[in-house]
C-alpha positions as MATLAB code, in Angstrom:
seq = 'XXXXXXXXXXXXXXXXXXXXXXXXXXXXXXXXXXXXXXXXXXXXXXXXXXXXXXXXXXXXXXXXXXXXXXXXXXXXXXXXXXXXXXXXXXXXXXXXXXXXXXXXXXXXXXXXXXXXXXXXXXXXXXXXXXXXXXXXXXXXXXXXXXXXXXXXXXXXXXXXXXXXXXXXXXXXXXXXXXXXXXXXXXXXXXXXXXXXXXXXXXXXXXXXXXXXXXXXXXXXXXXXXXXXXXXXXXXXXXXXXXXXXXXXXXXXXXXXXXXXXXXXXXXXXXXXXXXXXXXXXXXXXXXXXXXXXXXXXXXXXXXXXXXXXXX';
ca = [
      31.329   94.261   81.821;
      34.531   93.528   79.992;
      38.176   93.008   81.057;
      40.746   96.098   80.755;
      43.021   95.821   77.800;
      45.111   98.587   78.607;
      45.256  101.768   80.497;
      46.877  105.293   79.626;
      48.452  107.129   82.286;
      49.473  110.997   82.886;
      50.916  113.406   85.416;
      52.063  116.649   83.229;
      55.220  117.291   85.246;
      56.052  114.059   87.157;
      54.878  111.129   84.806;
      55.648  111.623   80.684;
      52.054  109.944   79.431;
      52.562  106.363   79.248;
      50.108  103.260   78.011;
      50.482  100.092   79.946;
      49.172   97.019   78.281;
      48.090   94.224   80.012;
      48.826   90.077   79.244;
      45.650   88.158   78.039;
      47.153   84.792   77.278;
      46.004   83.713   80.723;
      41.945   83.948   81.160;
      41.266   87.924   82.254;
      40.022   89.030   85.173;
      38.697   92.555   86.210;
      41.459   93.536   89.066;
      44.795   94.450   87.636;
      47.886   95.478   89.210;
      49.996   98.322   88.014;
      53.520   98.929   87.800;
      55.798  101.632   89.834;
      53.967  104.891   88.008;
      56.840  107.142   89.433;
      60.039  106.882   88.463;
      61.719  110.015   89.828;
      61.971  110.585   93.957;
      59.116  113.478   94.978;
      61.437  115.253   96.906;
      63.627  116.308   93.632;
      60.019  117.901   92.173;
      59.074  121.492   92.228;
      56.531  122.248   94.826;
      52.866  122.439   93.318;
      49.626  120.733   92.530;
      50.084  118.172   90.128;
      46.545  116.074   88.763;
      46.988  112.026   88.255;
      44.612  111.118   85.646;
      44.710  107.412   84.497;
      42.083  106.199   81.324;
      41.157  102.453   80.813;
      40.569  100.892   78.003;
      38.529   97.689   77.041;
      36.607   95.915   74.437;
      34.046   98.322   74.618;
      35.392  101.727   74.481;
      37.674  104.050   76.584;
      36.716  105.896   80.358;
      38.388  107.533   83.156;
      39.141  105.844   85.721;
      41.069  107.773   88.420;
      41.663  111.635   88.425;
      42.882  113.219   91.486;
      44.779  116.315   92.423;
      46.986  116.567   95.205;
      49.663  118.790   96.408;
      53.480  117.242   96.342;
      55.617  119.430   98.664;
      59.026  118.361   96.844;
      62.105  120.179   97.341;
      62.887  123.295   98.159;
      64.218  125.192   94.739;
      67.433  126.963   94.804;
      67.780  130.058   93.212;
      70.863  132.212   92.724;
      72.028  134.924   91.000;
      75.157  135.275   88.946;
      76.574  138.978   87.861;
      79.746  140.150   86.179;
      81.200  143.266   87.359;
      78.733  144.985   90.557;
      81.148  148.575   89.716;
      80.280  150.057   86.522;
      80.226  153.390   84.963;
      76.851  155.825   84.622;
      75.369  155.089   81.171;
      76.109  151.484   81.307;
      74.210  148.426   81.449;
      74.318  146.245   84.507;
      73.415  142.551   83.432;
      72.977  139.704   86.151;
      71.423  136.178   85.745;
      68.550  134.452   87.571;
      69.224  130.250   88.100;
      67.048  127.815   89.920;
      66.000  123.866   89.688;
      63.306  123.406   87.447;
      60.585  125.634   85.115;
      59.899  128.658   87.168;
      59.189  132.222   86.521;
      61.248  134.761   88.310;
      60.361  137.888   89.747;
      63.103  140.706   90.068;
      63.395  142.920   93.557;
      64.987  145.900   92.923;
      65.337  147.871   96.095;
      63.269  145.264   97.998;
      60.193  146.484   95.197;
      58.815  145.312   92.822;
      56.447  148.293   91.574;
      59.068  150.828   90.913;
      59.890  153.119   88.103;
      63.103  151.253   87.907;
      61.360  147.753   86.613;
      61.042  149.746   83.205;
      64.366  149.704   82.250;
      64.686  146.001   82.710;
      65.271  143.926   79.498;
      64.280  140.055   80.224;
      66.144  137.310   78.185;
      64.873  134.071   77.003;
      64.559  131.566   79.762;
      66.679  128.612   79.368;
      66.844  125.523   81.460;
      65.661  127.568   84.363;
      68.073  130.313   83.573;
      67.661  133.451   82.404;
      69.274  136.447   82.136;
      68.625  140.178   83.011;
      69.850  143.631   81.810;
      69.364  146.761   83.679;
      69.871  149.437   81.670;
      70.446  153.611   81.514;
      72.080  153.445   84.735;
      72.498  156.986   86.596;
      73.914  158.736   89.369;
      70.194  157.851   91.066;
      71.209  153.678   90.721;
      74.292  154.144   93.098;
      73.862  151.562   95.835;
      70.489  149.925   94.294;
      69.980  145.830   95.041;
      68.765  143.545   93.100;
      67.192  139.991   93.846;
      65.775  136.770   92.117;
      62.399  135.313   93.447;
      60.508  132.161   92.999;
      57.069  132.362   94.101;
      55.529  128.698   94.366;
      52.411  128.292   96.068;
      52.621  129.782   99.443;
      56.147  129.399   99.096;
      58.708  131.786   98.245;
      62.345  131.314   97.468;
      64.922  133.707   97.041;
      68.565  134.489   95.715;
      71.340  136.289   97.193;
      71.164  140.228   97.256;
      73.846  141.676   95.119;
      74.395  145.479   95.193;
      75.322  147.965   92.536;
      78.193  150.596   92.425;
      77.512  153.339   89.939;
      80.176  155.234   89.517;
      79.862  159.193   88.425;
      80.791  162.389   88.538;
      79.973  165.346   90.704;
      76.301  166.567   91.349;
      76.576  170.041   92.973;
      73.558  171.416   95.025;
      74.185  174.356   96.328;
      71.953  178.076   96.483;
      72.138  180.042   93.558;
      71.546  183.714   95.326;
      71.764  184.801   98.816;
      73.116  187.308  101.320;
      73.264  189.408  104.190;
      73.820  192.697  106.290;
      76.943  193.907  106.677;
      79.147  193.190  109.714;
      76.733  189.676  109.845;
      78.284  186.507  109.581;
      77.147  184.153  106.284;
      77.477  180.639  105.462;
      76.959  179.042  101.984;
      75.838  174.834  102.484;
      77.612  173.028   99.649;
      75.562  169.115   99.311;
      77.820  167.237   96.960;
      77.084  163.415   94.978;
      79.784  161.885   93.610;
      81.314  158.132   93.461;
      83.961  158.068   94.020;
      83.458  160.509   97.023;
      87.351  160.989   97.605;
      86.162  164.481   95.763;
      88.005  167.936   96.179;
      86.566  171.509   96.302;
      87.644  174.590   95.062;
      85.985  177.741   95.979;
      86.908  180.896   93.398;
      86.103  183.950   92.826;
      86.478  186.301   89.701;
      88.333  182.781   88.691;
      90.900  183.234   91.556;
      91.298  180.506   94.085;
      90.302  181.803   97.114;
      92.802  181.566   99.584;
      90.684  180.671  103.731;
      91.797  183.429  106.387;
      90.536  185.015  109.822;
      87.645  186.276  107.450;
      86.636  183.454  105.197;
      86.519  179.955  105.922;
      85.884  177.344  103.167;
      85.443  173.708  103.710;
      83.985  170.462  101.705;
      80.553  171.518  102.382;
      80.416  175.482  103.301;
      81.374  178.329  102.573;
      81.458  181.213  105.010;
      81.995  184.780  105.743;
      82.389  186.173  109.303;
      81.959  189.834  108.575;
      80.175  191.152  105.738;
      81.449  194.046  103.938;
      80.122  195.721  100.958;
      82.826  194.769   98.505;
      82.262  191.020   99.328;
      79.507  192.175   96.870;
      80.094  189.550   93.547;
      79.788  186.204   91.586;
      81.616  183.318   92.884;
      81.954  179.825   91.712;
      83.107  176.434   92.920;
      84.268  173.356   91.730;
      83.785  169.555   92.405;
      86.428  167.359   91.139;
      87.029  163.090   90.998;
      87.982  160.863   88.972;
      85.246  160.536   86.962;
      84.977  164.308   86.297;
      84.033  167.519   87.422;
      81.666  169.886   87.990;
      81.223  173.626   88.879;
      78.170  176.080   89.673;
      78.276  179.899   90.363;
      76.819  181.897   92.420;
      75.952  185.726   93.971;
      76.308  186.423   97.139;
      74.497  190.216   97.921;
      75.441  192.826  101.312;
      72.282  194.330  101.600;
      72.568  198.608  102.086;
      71.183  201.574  101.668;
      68.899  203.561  100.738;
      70.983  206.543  100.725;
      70.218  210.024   99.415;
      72.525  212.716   98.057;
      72.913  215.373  100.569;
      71.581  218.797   99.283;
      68.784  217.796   96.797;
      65.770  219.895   97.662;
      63.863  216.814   97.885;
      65.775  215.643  101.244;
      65.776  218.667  102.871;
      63.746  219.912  105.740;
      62.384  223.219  103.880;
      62.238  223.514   99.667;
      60.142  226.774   98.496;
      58.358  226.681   95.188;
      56.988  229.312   93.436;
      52.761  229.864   93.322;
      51.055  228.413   89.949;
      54.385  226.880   89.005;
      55.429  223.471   88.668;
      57.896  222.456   91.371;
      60.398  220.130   90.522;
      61.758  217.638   93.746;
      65.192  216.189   93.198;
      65.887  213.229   94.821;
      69.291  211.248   94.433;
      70.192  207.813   95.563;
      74.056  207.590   96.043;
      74.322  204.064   97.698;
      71.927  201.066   97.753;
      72.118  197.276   96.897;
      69.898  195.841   95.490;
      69.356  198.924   92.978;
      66.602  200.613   93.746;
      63.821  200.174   91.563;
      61.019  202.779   92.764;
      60.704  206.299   94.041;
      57.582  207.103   96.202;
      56.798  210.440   97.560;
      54.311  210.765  100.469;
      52.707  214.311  100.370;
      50.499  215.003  103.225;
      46.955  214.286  103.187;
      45.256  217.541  101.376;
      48.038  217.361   98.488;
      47.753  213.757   97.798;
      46.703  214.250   94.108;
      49.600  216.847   93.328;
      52.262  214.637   92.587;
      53.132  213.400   89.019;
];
């Protein structure tokens, strides 16, 4: 019923809010023409739903006169990922930064996941002009060889940053069995799994804290250890050790030639015939000269009407 005096315009991330007066020197009339609203190109905007509202006022009061919301396809964002040094040292923080056009929240892939145990140790900075930077921290012999990305997830859309990949280096992680053995005369091998970085790694193999030297019987390598012929003085403790240039490392262990039982000759216990005296006690001796492991128990197996006799 009245003429438009002016009209207030908005589009939170396109168009700042602006108010557009119009001319009344000339008589007014109800259709008015509007200026260019957008000033930047579409194409240079981040992908998403933006809402055009537009509010007219008159002589009478204030109403809405347009509000739509549409989807503006814009650009596609760029995101990238800048790092210092990818090599670094077990114990230290790695720290990389996430970049892209425009106000947008990133989303870290570590290991191409994003629901790992890892995500707790990372620190998020303060995002600044679409940058902002990351620290990943307590770094272990575990983080060797981990990636790490930067995602923007717009819409349906989803934009990513090169992968960049982590060297952690460490020293030596030995696995390797802490007990074992054999029979003798039987051939035994001893698996030796070894982490390090750097791998260029050397193994010793000692025993009694003597380098043992590989011949026709024993044969050492990076990763075994082996015996061909078991003998009971191979009987012992042995240890090896894992060096690089980060450190080293050493474990021990036993390696046992099974034998045995075997009983002293002559103890009336191991002989075919032992007389005892009536209404006396009887006393078996029984003596184990050779056995590994020790033996631990003694059982004597009467015959079945004298079961209760023994003590």
């Amino acid at each position: 019923s009245a003429p438009a005096l002016s009209v207030s315009i908005s589009m939170t991330g396109i168009i700042k809010s602006k108010i557009i007066n119009f001319d009344h020197d000339k008589i007014p009339v109800h259709n008015r023409s509007l200026p260019r609203l957008i000033d930047v190109p579409l194409t240079s905007i981040i992908p998403d739903q933006y809402t055009l509202m537009i509010n007219a006022t008159n002589q009478i009061g204030t109403a809405t006169v347009y509000n739509n919301t549409f989807y503006v396809p814009g650009l596609n964002v760029t995101v990238t990922m800048k790092t210092g040094n990818t090599t670094i040292n077990t114990g230290d923080n790695f720290t990389f930064t996430c970049m892209a056009t425009g106000n947008v929240n990133f989303t870290i892939l570590i290991d191409n996941s994003t629901s790992t145990d890892k995500h707790d140790r990372l620190i998020m900075g303060e995002m600044k002009n679409g940058s902002q930077m990351f620290n990943f921290t307590k770094t272990s012999y575990l983080d060797d060889r981990t990636t790490f990305q930067c995602i923007v997830n717009i819409q349906q859309k989803k934009f990513m940053s090169n992968v960049t990949t982590i060297s952690v280096l460490y020293p030596p992680v030995i696995g390797i069995p802490v007990v074992s053995g054999g029979y003798p005369k039987s051939s035994h091998t001893i698996s030796l799994s070894v982490y390090a970085n750097p791998n260029n790694y050397t193994v010793t193999w000692l025993r009694n804290n003597i380098k043992i030297k590989p011949d026709k019987k024993i044969k050492t390598s990076n990763s075994s250890f082996n015996i061909t012929s078991l003998q009971c003085d191979d009987n012992g403790t042995y240890t090896v050790v894992v060096n690089n240039t980060k450190g080293s490392a050493s474990k021990t262990f036993l390696i046992m030639v099974f034998e045995g039982p075997e009983f002293l000759e002559g103890d009336n216990a191991t002989s075919i015939w032992t007389e005892m005296e009536e209404g006396k006690d009887g006393v078996l001796q029984c003596t184990v000269i050779k056995s590994y492991p020790k033996v631990t128990q003694l059982v004597v197996i009467p015959d079945g009407e004298n079961v209760n006799v023994i003590k």
